[in-house]
Amino acid sequence: MQGPKRPTINDIARESGFSKTAVSFAFNDPSRISEKTCQLIRETAERLGYIPDPMARNFSLRRHLSIGFLLPQVVQYSLQNPYTMQVIQGIGTVCETHGYTLTLIPPLHKSITEAVRNAAVDGLITMGMQVDMDIVSVMQTRLLPYVTIDGTPDERMPSVNIQDEQASYDLMNLVLSSGHTEIVVIALSNDAFAKEGEADSVPSKRMRGFNRALSERNLQLDEQNILVCECTLEDGKRMGKLILQRAHRPTCVVAMSDIVAIGCMLSFKEAFVQVPSEISVVGFDDIDEAACINPSLTTVSQPAKEKGRLAAEALFRILNKEELTSAHMEIPYTIIRRESLSDHQD
Amino acid sequence: MQGPKRPTINDIARESGFSKTAVSFAFNDPSRISEKTCQLIRETAERLGYIPDPMARNFSLRRHLSIGFLLPQVVQYSLQNPYTMQVIQGIGTVCETHGYTLTLIPPLHKSITEAVRNAAVDGLITMGMQVDMDIVSVMQTRLLPYVTIDGTPDERMPSVNIQDEQASYDLMNLVLSSGHTEIVVIALSNDAFAKEGEADSVPSKRMRGFNRALSERNLQLDEQNILVCECTLEDGKRMGKLILQRAHRPTCVVAMSDIVAIGCMLSFKEAFVQVPSEISVVGFDDIDEAACINPSLTTVSQPAKEKGRLAAEALFRILNKEELTSAHMEIPYTIIRRESLSDHQD
DNA sequence: CTGAAAGCGCTTACAG
DNA sequence: CTGAAAGCGCTTACAG
């Protein structure tokens, strides 16, 4: 009543008159058996509708043939961010060439750690990770290879980054040389699974870059001029509204992420506040939308696909027991000036 | 020399002095053993760094806890199309609530069929499928549940669609009522795994809708005014160039996909051909970029996330042996007029 | 070239 | 509450 059962290797062995070994060889290494045997077995398989069970095969071979990408947030948000999507694209391309699938892993029962405990993959790529997190220790006890993107560099954790501190310094410098002094920074909360105030997290590094540029000009950000938000369009919009409510409006908003910057711009547009004539906005990532939104967004361009690609390639190298030339990969960024940043004079 | 091995349930049983059964219960059904036993076992597990092997567990339970999404093209292209990405988002959201992961499955050794044979998933969602394809028979012999999006409806294949024929009719009607008569259609090649000229494939249905609108006005498309291209930005650009090379330029380009329409527009921009004053362009899908590109794109808005969501929900219903209220789900579309389509008079 | 048998690491019906 | 044992469907070293 449970519906038909799939035939197993045993059925084919029995039906064809050969051993399981022979059947296995017929599918995996025909050179080990005679052509005739192979043919007979294949015919029987075809007739009974036999396709070797991938799970049993993988289990026996102790491998999954899949790489996992740990979604840093709930699916809804992670996949809404074009930056993340580009990273996934990069990873996917590499998986494809290796004959692997790419498993997107959302939090399980709200818990990312739980998701990692159960992940049916041969290795993991994560974003914004630090060594002292629970996930890392789970991966280590599972002996699961991993690489992190935008994480906190550590000996025990291969990572792919840009020079976030310097990029942020450059970005803020551009803002400052354009004459802005009334600035609000929208920082990112340390990523989903990070502990508070980790000094070398990407948000911290970016903040440090901003501050360095500011202090070189004897400027300093008041606490009230540092907002923190989730890396989502919605939260970006919320930030935009918060900023508009202020008695004293900044002349420029510096966001740590394009998706947040764009959220802001949408709120500004809704309130008929002109960018950049009334308020400038700059972002970070250079997602496709940054170039195509109106006004176009000034931002830091970082090669997201390339990050994914590098991370995946490093992971496969680890899987193949090859040496990594370097555990910490850094790739170049560029500052892209577009319309959303205007020159300002008091 | 092969590095340390992970402890297995046997090690924990031996070390803790209890049986494998007890160890299993300690992790999966603590109510079956005494609290003390459970605690002792857990401590031993913690001490030895034991985490139950998900693959072994899944194998024993005959499930993967993952849904597969079959990429219709090479990763590079599939994931570059925002429409596909949105579908993935929708599927992902549903997977998350069910505690499942989402496996992206690229062609294996260039073969999609091969990929399906080996897919380690509990069910599959595909795009643009027809029952008579190899993949379908593989899924059927594997007894793998499946749902298709933008596929050719058939009794044996649950599907999610919009009314493609009608939507295309409406779109073409809009173009025609704007006064255009010199039209080039950019059709999509029948999807990766489709056979030629399938009458009910999405591209065929759209073409039929176009033709219906045309013939109602006693118009007809020459063969040379129907181009066929891959659903990629690159191929869209190529089409744009092809069109510019013509002695006799059309006044409007009607593409079956936004990504292709945008590719066209990029080529036009590059050649300093103004949209829409010199040539109009309309697309299909209403990806985010359609609203944000300049000029904004006239298109058919179809809820891609919703499609993914519906497909995934149907799939889970099948997995749970629930009845599907209907095998063929249809959702509404809307025509969105934006700047890229201008009124035209001869 | 071929096959009997052990093994991959779990779960669970069954008996005590 | 606890455990011995069979079973999930493959692979593969080993012997013939």
Coordinates of C-alpha atoms in Angstrom, one line a residue, chain A:
Chain A
M1 CA 0.0 0.0 0.0
Q2 CA 3.0 2.2 0.5
G3 CA 3.4 2.4 -3.3
P4 CA 6.0 0.6 -5.3
K5 CA 9.5 0.1 -4.0
R6 CA 12.5 0.8 -6.0
P7 CA 14.6 -2.2 -7.0
T8 CA 17.9 -2.4 -5.2
I9 CA 21.2 -3.8 -6.3
N10 CA 20.1 -7.1 -4.8
D11 CA 17.2 -7.4 -7.1
I12 CA 19.3 -6.8 -10.2
A13 CA 21.9 -9.3 -9.0
R14 CA 19.2 -12.0 -8.4
E15 CA 17.3 -11.2 -11.6
S16 CA 20.4 -11.0 -13.8
G17 CA 22.1 -14.0 -12.2
F18 CA 25.2 -12.2 -11.3
S19 CA 26.6 -11.0 -8.0
K20 CA 26.1 -7.6 -6.4
T21 CA 29.8 -7.0 -7.1
A22 CA 29.2 -7.5 -10.8
V23 CA 26.2 -5.2 -10.8
S24 CA 28.2 -2.5 -9.0
F25 CA 31.0 -2.8 -11.5
A26 CA 28.6 -2.6 -14.4
F27 CA 27.8 0.9 -13.2
N28 CA 31.0 2.1 -11.8
D29 CA 33.9 0.3 -13.4
P30 CA 32.8 -1.8 -16.4
S31 CA 36.4 -2.7 -17.2
R32 CA 36.3 -5.1 -14.3
I33 CA 33.8 -7.4 -15.9
S34 CA 33.2 -8.9 -19.3
E35 CA 31.4 -6.8 -21.8
K36 CA 28.6 -9.4 -22.1
T37 CA 28.1 -9.5 -18.4
C38 CA 27.9 -5.7 -18.3
Q39 CA 25.4 -5.7 -21.0
L40 CA 23.2 -8.3 -19.5
I41 CA 23.2 -6.5 -16.1
R42 CA 22.5 -3.1 -17.7
E43 CA 19.6 -4.6 -19.6
T44 CA 18.2 -6.1 -16.4
A45 CA 18.6 -2.8 -14.7
E46 CA 16.8 -1.0 -17.5
R47 CA 14.0 -3.5 -17.5
L48 CA 13.4 -3.3 -13.8
G49 CA 13.9 0.4 -13.6
Y50 CA 17.0 0.3 -11.5
I51 CA 19.1 3.5 -10.8
P52 CA 21.7 3.1 -8.1
D53 CA 20.7 4.9 -4.9
P54 CA 22.9 8.0 -4.7
M55 CA 22.6 8.2 -1.0
A56 CA 23.7 4.6 -0.4
R57 CA 26.5 5.1 -2.8
N58 CA 27.7 8.3 -1.1
F59 CA 27.3 6.8 2.3
S60 CA 29.5 3.9 1.3
L61 CA 32.0 6.2 -0.2
R62 CA 31.9 8.6 2.7
R63 CA 31.2 11.7 0.7
H64 CA 28.3 13.9 -0.2
L65 CA 29.4 15.5 -3.5
S66 CA 28.0 18.7 -2.2
I67 CA 29.4 21.9 -0.8
G68 CA 27.3 23.9 1.7
F69 CA 26.8 27.6 1.9
L70 CA 25.7 28.7 5.3
L71 CA 23.1 31.4 4.9
P72 CA 24.1 34.2 7.3
Q73 CA 20.5 35.2 7.9
V74 CA 17.0 33.9 7.3
V75 CA 16.6 32.8 3.7
Q76 CA 14.3 35.7 3.1
Y77 CA 17.0 38.3 3.8
S78 CA 20.1 36.4 2.7
L79 CA 18.8 35.7 -0.8
Q80 CA 17.4 39.2 -1.1
N81 CA 20.8 40.7 -1.0
P82 CA 22.4 40.8 -4.5
Y83 CA 25.8 40.8 -2.9
T84 CA 25.2 37.4 -1.3
M85 CA 23.6 36.1 -4.5
Q86 CA 26.8 37.0 -6.4
V87 CA 28.9 35.2 -3.9
I88 CA 26.6 32.2 -4.4
Q89 CA 27.1 32.5 -8.1
G90 CA 30.8 32.3 -7.7
I91 CA 30.7 29.3 -5.5
G92 CA 28.2 27.6 -7.8
T93 CA 30.4 28.0 -10.8
V94 CA 33.3 26.2 -9.1
C95 CA 31.0 23.5 -7.7
E96 CA 29.8 22.8 -11.2
T97 CA 33.2 22.3 -12.6
H98 CA 34.0 19.8 -9.8
G99 CA 30.8 17.9 -10.3
Y100 CA 29.4 19.0 -7.0
T101 CA 26.1 20.4 -6.0
L102 CA 25.7 23.5 -3.9
T103 CA 23.5 23.2 -0.8
L104 CA 22.1 26.4 0.6
I105 CA 21.8 25.9 4.4
P106 CA 19.3 28.1 6.3
P107 CA 19.1 28.1 10.1
L108 CA 17.6 24.9 11.4
H109 CA 15.0 25.4 14.1
K110 CA 16.2 29.0 14.2
S111 CA 19.7 27.8 15.0
I112 CA 22.6 28.1 12.7
T113 CA 24.7 25.8 14.9
E114 CA 22.0 23.2 14.6
A115 CA 22.1 23.5 10.9
V116 CA 25.8 22.9 10.8
R117 CA 25.5 19.8 13.0
N118 CA 23.2 18.3 10.5
A119 CA 24.6 19.7 7.2
A120 CA 24.9 16.9 4.7
V121 CA 27.9 18.3 2.9
D122 CA 31.6 17.8 2.4
G123 CA 32.6 21.3 3.3
L124 CA 31.2 24.6 4.2
I125 CA 31.5 28.2 3.1
T126 CA 30.3 30.8 5.5
M127 CA 30.2 34.6 5.6
G128 CA 31.4 36.8 8.4
M129 CA 32.7 34.1 10.7
Q130 CA 35.1 34.2 13.6
V131 CA 37.0 31.3 15.1
D132 CA 35.5 31.6 18.5
M133 CA 32.0 30.9 17.4
D134 CA 30.1 27.8 18.1
I135 CA 29.7 26.9 14.5
V136 CA 33.4 26.8 14.1
S137 CA 33.9 24.3 16.9
V138 CA 31.1 22.2 15.4
M139 CA 32.8 22.2 12.0
Q140 CA 36.0 21.3 13.7
T141 CA 34.7 18.4 15.7
R142 CA 32.9 17.2 12.6
L143 CA 36.2 17.5 10.7
L144 CA 34.3 19.5 8.1
P145 CA 36.6 21.7 6.0
Y146 CA 35.5 25.3 5.8
V147 CA 36.4 28.7 4.3
T148 CA 34.9 32.0 5.4
I149 CA 34.2 35.1 3.3
D150 CA 34.2 38.4 5.0
G151 CA 35.2 36.7 8.2
T152 CA 37.8 37.5 10.9
P153 CA 41.1 36.1 9.7
D154 CA 42.7 33.5 11.9
E155 CA 45.3 30.9 11.5
R156 CA 42.8 28.1 11.8
M157 CA 40.4 29.6 9.3
P158 CA 41.0 30.2 5.6
S159 CA 39.3 33.3 4.5
V160 CA 38.6 35.6 1.6
N161 CA 38.5 39.3 2.2
I162 CA 39.1 42.7 0.7
Q163 CA 41.0 45.3 2.6
D164 CA 38.0 46.5 4.4
E165 CA 39.7 49.0 6.6
Q166 CA 41.5 50.7 3.8
A167 CA 38.5 50.6 1.5
S168 CA 36.4 52.3 4.1
Y169 CA 39.1 54.8 4.7
D170 CA 39.1 55.6 1.0
L171 CA 35.4 55.9 0.9
M172 CA 35.1 58.2 3.8
N173 CA 38.0 60.2 2.5
L174 CA 36.0 60.7 -0.7
V175 CA 33.0 61.8 1.3
L176 CA 35.1 64.2 3.3
S177 CA 36.9 65.7 0.4
S178 CA 33.6 66.4 -1.2
G179 CA 33.0 68.8 1.7
H180 CA 30.7 66.8 4.0
T181 CA 31.1 67.1 7.7
E182 CA 27.7 66.2 8.9
I183 CA 27.8 62.5 8.5
V184 CA 25.7 59.6 9.7
V185 CA 27.2 56.1 9.4
I186 CA 25.0 53.1 9.1
A187 CA 27.0 50.2 10.4
L188 CA 26.1 46.6 10.2
S189 CA 25.4 44.6 13.2
N190 CA 28.1 42.1 13.6
D191 CA 26.9 39.2 11.6
A192 CA 24.2 36.8 12.7
F193 CA 26.5 34.4 14.5
A194 CA 29.2 36.8 15.7
K195 CA 29.9 37.8 19.3
E196 CA 29.7 41.4 20.2
G197 CA 32.4 43.9 19.5
E198 CA 34.8 41.5 17.8
A199 CA 37.7 43.8 17.0
D200 CA 38.5 42.3 13.6
S201 CA 35.1 41.6 12.2
V202 CA 34.3 43.3 8.9
P203 CA 32.0 45.9 10.4
S204 CA 34.6 46.8 13.0
K205 CA 37.3 47.1 10.3
R206 CA 35.1 49.3 8.2
M207 CA 34.3 51.5 11.2
R208 CA 37.9 51.8 11.9
G209 CA 38.6 52.9 8.4
F210 CA 35.9 55.5 8.6
N211 CA 37.3 56.8 11.9
R212 CA 40.8 57.0 10.7
A213 CA 39.8 59.2 7.8
L214 CA 37.7 61.3 10.1
S215 CA 40.3 61.8 12.7
E216 CA 42.9 62.7 10.1
R217 CA 40.7 65.8 9.6
N218 CA 40.1 66.2 13.3
L219 CA 36.6 65.0 13.0
Q220 CA 34.8 62.5 15.1
L221 CA 31.5 60.7 15.0
D222 CA 29.1 61.3 17.8
E223 CA 27.6 58.1 19.1
Q224 CA 24.2 59.3 17.8
N225 CA 25.6 59.5 14.3
I226 CA 26.3 55.8 14.2
L227 CA 23.3 53.8 13.5
V228 CA 23.4 50.0 13.4
C229 CA 21.1 47.9 11.2
E230 CA 20.5 44.5 9.7
C231 CA 21.8 44.0 6.2
T232 CA 18.4 44.2 4.5
L233 CA 16.5 46.5 2.3
E234 CA 13.7 46.9 4.8
D235 CA 16.0 47.8 7.6
G236 CA 17.7 50.3 5.3
K237 CA 14.4 51.9 4.6
R238 CA 13.8 52.1 8.4
M239 CA 17.2 53.8 8.8
G240 CA 16.2 56.3 6.1
K241 CA 13.1 57.2 8.0
L242 CA 14.9 57.5 11.2
I243 CA 17.4 59.9 9.6
L244 CA 14.6 62.1 8.2
Q245 CA 13.0 62.4 11.6
R246 CA 16.0 64.1 13.0
A247 CA 15.9 67.8 13.9
H248 CA 19.4 68.1 12.5
R249 CA 19.8 66.3 9.2
P250 CA 23.2 65.0 8.0
T251 CA 24.5 66.1 4.6
C252 CA 25.7 62.6 3.9
V253 CA 24.8 59.0 4.8
V254 CA 27.6 56.5 4.7
A255 CA 26.2 52.9 4.7
M256 CA 28.3 49.7 5.0
S257 CA 26.2 48.0 2.4
D258 CA 24.5 49.0 -0.8
I259 CA 21.3 47.2 0.0
V260 CA 21.0 49.4 3.1
A261 CA 22.0 52.5 1.2
I262 CA 19.4 51.8 -1.4
G263 CA 16.8 51.2 1.3
C264 CA 17.7 54.6 2.6
M265 CA 17.4 56.2 -0.8
L266 CA 13.9 54.7 -1.3
S267 CA 12.8 56.3 2.0
F268 CA 14.2 59.6 0.9
K269 CA 12.5 59.4 -2.4
E270 CA 9.2 58.5 -0.7
A271 CA 9.6 61.6 1.4
F272 CA 10.5 63.7 -1.6
V273 CA 14.0 64.4 -0.2
Q274 CA 16.3 64.8 -3.1
V275 CA 19.5 62.8 -3.4
P276 CA 22.1 64.1 -3.7
S277 CA 21.1 67.8 -3.7
E278 CA 19.5 67.6 -0.2
I279 CA 21.4 64.6 1.1
S280 CA 24.1 62.4 -0.2
V281 CA 24.3 58.7 0.2
V282 CA 27.2 56.2 -0.3
G283 CA 27.2 52.5 0.0
F284 CA 29.5 49.5 -0.1
D285 CA 29.6 46.4 -2.4
D286 CA 28.7 47.8 -5.8
I287 CA 25.8 45.4 -6.5
D288 CA 24.3 45.7 -10.0
E289 CA 21.5 47.9 -8.7
A290 CA 24.0 50.5 -7.5
A291 CA 24.8 51.4 -11.1
C292 CA 21.3 51.3 -12.3
I293 CA 19.4 53.0 -9.6
N294 CA 18.6 56.7 -10.1
P295 CA 20.6 58.6 -8.9
S296 CA 23.4 56.0 -9.3
L297 CA 25.2 55.1 -6.1
T298 CA 28.7 55.9 -5.1
T299 CA 30.2 52.9 -3.5
V300 CA 33.1 50.5 -2.9
S301 CA 33.2 47.9 -5.7
Q302 CA 34.2 44.5 -4.4
P303 CA 34.2 41.4 -6.7
A304 CA 31.6 39.3 -4.9
K305 CA 31.6 36.5 -7.5
E306 CA 35.3 36.4 -7.3
K307 CA 35.1 36.1 -3.6
G308 CA 32.8 33.1 -3.9
R309 CA 35.0 31.5 -6.5
L310 CA 38.2 31.9 -4.5
A311 CA 36.5 30.5 -1.4
A312 CA 35.2 27.5 -3.2
E313 CA 38.5 26.8 -4.9
A314 CA 40.3 27.0 -1.6
L315 CA 37.7 24.6 -0.1
F316 CA 38.2 22.1 -3.0
R317 CA 41.9 22.3 -2.5
I318 CA 41.4 21.4 1.1
L319 CA 39.1 18.6 0.2
N320 CA 41.7 17.2 -2.2
K321 CA 44.3 17.5 0.6
E322 CA 46.3 20.0 -1.4
E323 CA 48.2 22.7 0.3
L324 CA 46.8 26.2 0.4
T325 CA 49.3 28.7 -0.8
S326 CA 47.9 31.1 1.7
A327 CA 45.1 30.8 4.2
H328 CA 44.1 34.4 3.8
M329 CA 43.2 35.6 0.4
E330 CA 42.8 39.3 -0.3
I331 CA 41.4 40.7 -3.4
P332 CA 41.4 44.3 -4.8
Y333 CA 38.5 46.7 -4.5
T334 CA 37.8 50.0 -6.2
I335 CA 36.0 53.2 -5.1
I336 CA 33.3 54.1 -7.6
R337 CA 32.1 57.6 -7.6
R338 CA 28.6 58.1 -9.0
E339 CA 25.7 60.5 -8.8
S340 CA 24.5 59.9 -5.2
L341 CA 27.4 61.8 -3.7
S342 CA 27.5 65.6 -4.3
D343 CA 30.0 68.2 -3.4
H344 CA 29.0 70.1 -0.4
Q345 CA 29.9 73.5 1.1
D346 CA 28.6 75.0 4.2

